[in-house]
Short mmCIF file of C-alpha atoms in Angstrom, two decimals:
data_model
loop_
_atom_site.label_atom_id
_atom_site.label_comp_id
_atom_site.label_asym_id
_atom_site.label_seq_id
_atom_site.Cartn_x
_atom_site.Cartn_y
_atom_site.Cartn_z
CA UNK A 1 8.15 20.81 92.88
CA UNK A 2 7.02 19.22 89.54
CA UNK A 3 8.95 16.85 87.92
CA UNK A 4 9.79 15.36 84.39
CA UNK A 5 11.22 11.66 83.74
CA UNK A 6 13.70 12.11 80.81
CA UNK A 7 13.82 8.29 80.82
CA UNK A 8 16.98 7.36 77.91
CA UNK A 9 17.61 10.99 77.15
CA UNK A 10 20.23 11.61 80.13
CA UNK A 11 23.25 8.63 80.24
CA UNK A 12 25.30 10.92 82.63
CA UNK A 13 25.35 14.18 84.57
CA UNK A 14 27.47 15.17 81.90
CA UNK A 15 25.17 15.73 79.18
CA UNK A 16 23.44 17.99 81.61
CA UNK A 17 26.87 20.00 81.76
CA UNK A 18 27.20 19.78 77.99
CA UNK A 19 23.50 18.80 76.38
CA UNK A 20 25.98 18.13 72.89
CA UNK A 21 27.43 15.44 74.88
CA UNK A 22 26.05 12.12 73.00
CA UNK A 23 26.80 8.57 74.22
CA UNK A 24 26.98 5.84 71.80
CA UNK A 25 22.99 5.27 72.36
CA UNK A 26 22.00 8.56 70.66
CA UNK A 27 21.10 7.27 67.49
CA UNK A 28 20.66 10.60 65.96
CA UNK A 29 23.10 13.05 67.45
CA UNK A 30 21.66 15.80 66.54
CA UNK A 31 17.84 15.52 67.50
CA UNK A 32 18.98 13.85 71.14
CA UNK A 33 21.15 17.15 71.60
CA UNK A 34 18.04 19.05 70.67
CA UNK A 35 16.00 17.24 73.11
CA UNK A 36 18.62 17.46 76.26
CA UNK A 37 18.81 20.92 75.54
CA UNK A 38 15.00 21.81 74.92
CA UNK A 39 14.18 19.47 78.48
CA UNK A 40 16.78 21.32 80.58
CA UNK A 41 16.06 24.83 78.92
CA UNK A 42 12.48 23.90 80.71
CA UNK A 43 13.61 22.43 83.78
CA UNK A 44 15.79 25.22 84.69
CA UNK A 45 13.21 27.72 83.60
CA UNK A 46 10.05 26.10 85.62
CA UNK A 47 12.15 24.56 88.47
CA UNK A 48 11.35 21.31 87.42
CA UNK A 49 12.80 18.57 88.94
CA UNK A 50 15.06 15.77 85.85
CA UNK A 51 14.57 12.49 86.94
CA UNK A 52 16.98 10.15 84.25
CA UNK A 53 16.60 6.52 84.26
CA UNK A 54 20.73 6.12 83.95
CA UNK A 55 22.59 8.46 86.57
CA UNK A 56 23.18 6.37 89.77
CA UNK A 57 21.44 7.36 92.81
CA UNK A 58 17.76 7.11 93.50
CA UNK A 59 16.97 10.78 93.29
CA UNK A 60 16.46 13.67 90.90
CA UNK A 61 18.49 16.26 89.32
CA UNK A 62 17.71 19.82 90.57
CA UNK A 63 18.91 22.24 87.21
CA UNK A 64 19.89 25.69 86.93
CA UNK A 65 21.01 28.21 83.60
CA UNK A 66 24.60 28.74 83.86
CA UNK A 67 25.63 31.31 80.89
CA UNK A 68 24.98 29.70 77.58
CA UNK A 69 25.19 26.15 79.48
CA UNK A 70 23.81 24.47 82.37
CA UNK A 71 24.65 23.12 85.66
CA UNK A 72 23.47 21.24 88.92
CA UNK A 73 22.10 23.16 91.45
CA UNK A 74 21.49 19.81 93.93
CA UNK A 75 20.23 16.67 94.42
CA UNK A 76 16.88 16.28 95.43
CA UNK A 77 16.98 12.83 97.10
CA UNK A 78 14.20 10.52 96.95
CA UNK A 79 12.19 10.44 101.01
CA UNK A 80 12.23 6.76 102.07
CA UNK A 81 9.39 7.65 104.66
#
């Protein structure tokens, strides 16, 4: 399964819930709501794998389209072999 590093875009599995969702390191609201939504429109629609440099857990985020929003389908966890 492919994968995409979303690095600072992602602060917590809530802005995956609600890609509006800014933290106080968005700098400009609106463009890093843009770019949330834009990477997980993708991610959900290619079954990419989100791998965010800030949610705890060594692992990626497995996303699915949920209405208008988005949620978690799993946790792909990184193999230690």
């Amino acid at each position: 399964m492919p994968a995409r590093v979303v690095g600072d875009l992602i602060h917590s599995p809530v802005q995956v819930l609600h890609p509006s969702c800014n933290s106080c390191f968005c700098l400009d609201q609106e463009q890093a709501a843009a770019g949330r939504r834009r990477i997980l429109e993708r991610a959900a629609a290619e079954r990419e794998l989100v791998v965010p440099a800030h949610v705890g857990g060594a692992g990626a985020l497995e996303v699915r389209k949920e209405g208008s929003g988005f949620g978690l389908a799993g946790w792909a966890a990184y193999d230690e072999a």
